[in-house]
Short mmCIF file of C-alpha atoms in Angstrom, two decimals:
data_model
loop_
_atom_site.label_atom_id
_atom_site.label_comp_id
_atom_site.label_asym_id
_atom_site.label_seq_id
_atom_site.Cartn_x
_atom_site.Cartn_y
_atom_site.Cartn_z
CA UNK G 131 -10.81 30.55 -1.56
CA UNK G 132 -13.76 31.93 0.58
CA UNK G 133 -15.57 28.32 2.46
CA UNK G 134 -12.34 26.56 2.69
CA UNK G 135 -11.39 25.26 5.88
CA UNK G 136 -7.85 26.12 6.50
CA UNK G 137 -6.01 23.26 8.64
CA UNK G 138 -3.33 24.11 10.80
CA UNK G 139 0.06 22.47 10.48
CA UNK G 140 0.87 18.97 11.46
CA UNK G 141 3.77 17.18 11.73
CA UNK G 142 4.52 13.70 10.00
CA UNK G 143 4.46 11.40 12.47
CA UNK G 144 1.21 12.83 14.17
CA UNK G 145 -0.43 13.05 10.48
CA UNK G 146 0.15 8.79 9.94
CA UNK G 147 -0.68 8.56 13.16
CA UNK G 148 -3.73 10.23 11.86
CA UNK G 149 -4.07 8.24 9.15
CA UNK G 150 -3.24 5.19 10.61
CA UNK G 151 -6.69 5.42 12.65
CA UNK G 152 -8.73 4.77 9.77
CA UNK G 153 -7.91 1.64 9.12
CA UNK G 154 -6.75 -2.14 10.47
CA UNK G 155 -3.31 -2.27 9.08
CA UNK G 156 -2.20 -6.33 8.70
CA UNK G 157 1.42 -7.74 10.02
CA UNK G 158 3.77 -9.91 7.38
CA UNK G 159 2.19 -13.50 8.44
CA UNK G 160 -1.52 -12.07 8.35
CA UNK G 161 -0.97 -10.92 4.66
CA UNK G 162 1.21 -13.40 3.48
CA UNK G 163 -2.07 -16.07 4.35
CA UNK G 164 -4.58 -13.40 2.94
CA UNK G 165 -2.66 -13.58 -0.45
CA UNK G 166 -2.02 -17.12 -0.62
CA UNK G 167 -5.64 -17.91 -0.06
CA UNK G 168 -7.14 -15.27 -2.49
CA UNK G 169 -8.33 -12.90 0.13
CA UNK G 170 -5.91 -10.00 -0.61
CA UNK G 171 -3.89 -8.58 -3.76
CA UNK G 172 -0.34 -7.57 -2.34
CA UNK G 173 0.39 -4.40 -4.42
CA UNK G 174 4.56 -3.40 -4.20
CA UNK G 175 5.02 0.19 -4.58
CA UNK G 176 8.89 0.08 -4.25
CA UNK G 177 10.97 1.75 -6.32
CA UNK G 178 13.04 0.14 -8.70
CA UNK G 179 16.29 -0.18 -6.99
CA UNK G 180 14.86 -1.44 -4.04
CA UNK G 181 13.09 -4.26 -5.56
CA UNK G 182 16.46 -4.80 -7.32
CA UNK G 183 18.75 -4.46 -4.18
CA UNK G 184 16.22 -6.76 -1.71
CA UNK G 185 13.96 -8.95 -4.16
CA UNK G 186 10.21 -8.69 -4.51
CA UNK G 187 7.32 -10.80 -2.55
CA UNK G 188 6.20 -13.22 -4.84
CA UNK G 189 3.18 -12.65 -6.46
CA UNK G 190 2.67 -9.00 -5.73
CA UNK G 191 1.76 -6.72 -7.90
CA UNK G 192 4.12 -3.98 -8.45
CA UNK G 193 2.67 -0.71 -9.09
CA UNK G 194 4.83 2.52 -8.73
CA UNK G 195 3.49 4.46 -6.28
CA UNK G 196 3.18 7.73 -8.28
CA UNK G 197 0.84 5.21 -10.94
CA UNK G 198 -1.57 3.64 -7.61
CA UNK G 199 -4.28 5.22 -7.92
CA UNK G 200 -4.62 5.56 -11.61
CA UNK G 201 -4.12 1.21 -11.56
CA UNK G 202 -6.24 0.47 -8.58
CA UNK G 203 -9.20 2.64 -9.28
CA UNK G 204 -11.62 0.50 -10.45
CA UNK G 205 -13.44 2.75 -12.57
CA UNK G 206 -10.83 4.49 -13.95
CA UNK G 207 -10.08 4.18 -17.70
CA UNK G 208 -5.87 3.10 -16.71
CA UNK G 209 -6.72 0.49 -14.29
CA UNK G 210 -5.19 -2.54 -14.25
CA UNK G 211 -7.11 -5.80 -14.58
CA UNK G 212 -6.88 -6.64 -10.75
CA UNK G 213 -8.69 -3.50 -9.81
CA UNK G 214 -11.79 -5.58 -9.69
CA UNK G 215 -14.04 -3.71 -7.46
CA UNK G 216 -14.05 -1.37 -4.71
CA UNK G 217 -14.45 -4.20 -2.10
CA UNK G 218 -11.14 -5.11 -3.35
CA UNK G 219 -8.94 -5.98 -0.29
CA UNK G 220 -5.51 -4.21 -1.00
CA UNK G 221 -2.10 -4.49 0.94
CA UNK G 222 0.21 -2.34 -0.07
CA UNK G 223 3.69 -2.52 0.72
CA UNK G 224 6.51 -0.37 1.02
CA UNK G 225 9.99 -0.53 2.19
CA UNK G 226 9.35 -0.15 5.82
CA UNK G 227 5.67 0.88 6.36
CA UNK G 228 5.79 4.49 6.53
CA UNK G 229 4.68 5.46 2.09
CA UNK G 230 2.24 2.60 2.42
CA UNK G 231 0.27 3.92 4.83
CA UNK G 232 -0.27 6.95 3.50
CA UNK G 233 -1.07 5.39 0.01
CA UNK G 234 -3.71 2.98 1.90
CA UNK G 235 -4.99 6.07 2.97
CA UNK G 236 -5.54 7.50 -0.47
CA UNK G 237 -7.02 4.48 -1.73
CA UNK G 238 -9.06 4.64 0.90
CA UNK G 239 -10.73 7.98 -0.66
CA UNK G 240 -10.96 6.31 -3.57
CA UNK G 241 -13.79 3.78 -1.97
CA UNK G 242 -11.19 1.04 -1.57
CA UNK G 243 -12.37 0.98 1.92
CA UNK G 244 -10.77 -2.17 2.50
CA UNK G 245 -7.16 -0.95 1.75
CA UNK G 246 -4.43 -1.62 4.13
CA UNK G 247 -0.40 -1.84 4.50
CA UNK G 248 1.92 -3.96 5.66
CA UNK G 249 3.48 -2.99 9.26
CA UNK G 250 7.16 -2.81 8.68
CA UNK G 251 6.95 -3.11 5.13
CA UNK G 252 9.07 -5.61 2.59
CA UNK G 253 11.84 -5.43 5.74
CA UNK G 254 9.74 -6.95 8.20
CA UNK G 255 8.21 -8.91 5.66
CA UNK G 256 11.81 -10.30 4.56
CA UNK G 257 12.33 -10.57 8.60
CA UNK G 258 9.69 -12.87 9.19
CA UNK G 259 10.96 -14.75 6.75
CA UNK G 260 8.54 -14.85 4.30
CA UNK G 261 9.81 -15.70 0.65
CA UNK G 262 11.16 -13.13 -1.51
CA UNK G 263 12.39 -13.63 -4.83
CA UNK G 264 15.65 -12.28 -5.86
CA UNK G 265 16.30 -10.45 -8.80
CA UNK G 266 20.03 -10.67 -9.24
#
């Protein structure tokens, strides 16, 4: 324990505040042209039921968000075949903005330096009416 820095508490909304700094997140229309032209892999890290309940953004990739990192890391031995590179740009969506920032932020320490999320998530996604696939 001796040379560890010991940080003192912080509250939720000040830490993704926090984390929020460190990077240019990207509004429904913005990603929905950076996936349709190849410039960004939309990853879905819903859970189950709510991909179920609202429908998924075609062609994401959905990747549980306790299995991210292990898919996206490019050099790790469980990655997925879209984990191309670390200059992968990454847009990872949630249900309403608030996991996938904090999972852009881990990819982030992974060297996916271009990682972002979606403000609003799949909602404001589905509000700016975007397509969504249902499931049902």
């Amino acid at each position: 324990m001796s040379g560890e820095r010991v940080r003192p508490p912080v509250g939720i909304d000040e830490f993704l505040e926090r984390v929020r700094r460190g990077y240019e997140r990207v509004e429904p229309g913005e990603a929905y042209t950076a996936a349709r032209t190849g410039e960004a892999l939309l990853v879905d890290i819903r859970y189950a039921a709510l991909r179920e309940r609202d429908g998924l953004v075609p062609g994401a990739l959905v990747v549980e968000r306790n299995e991210l990192e292990w898919r996206l890391d490019p050099w790790g031995s469980h990655r997925l075949p879209e984990a191309t590179g670390h200059d992968l740009r990454v847009v990872v969506i949630c249900n309403e903005g608030y996991a996938s920032s904090l999972a852009a932020a881990s990819l982030h320490r992974l060297g996916l330096n271009r990682a972002t999320d979606l403000v609003g998530g799949f909602q404001a996604w589905r509000a700016a009416g975007l397509p969504v696939t249902l499931t049902n």
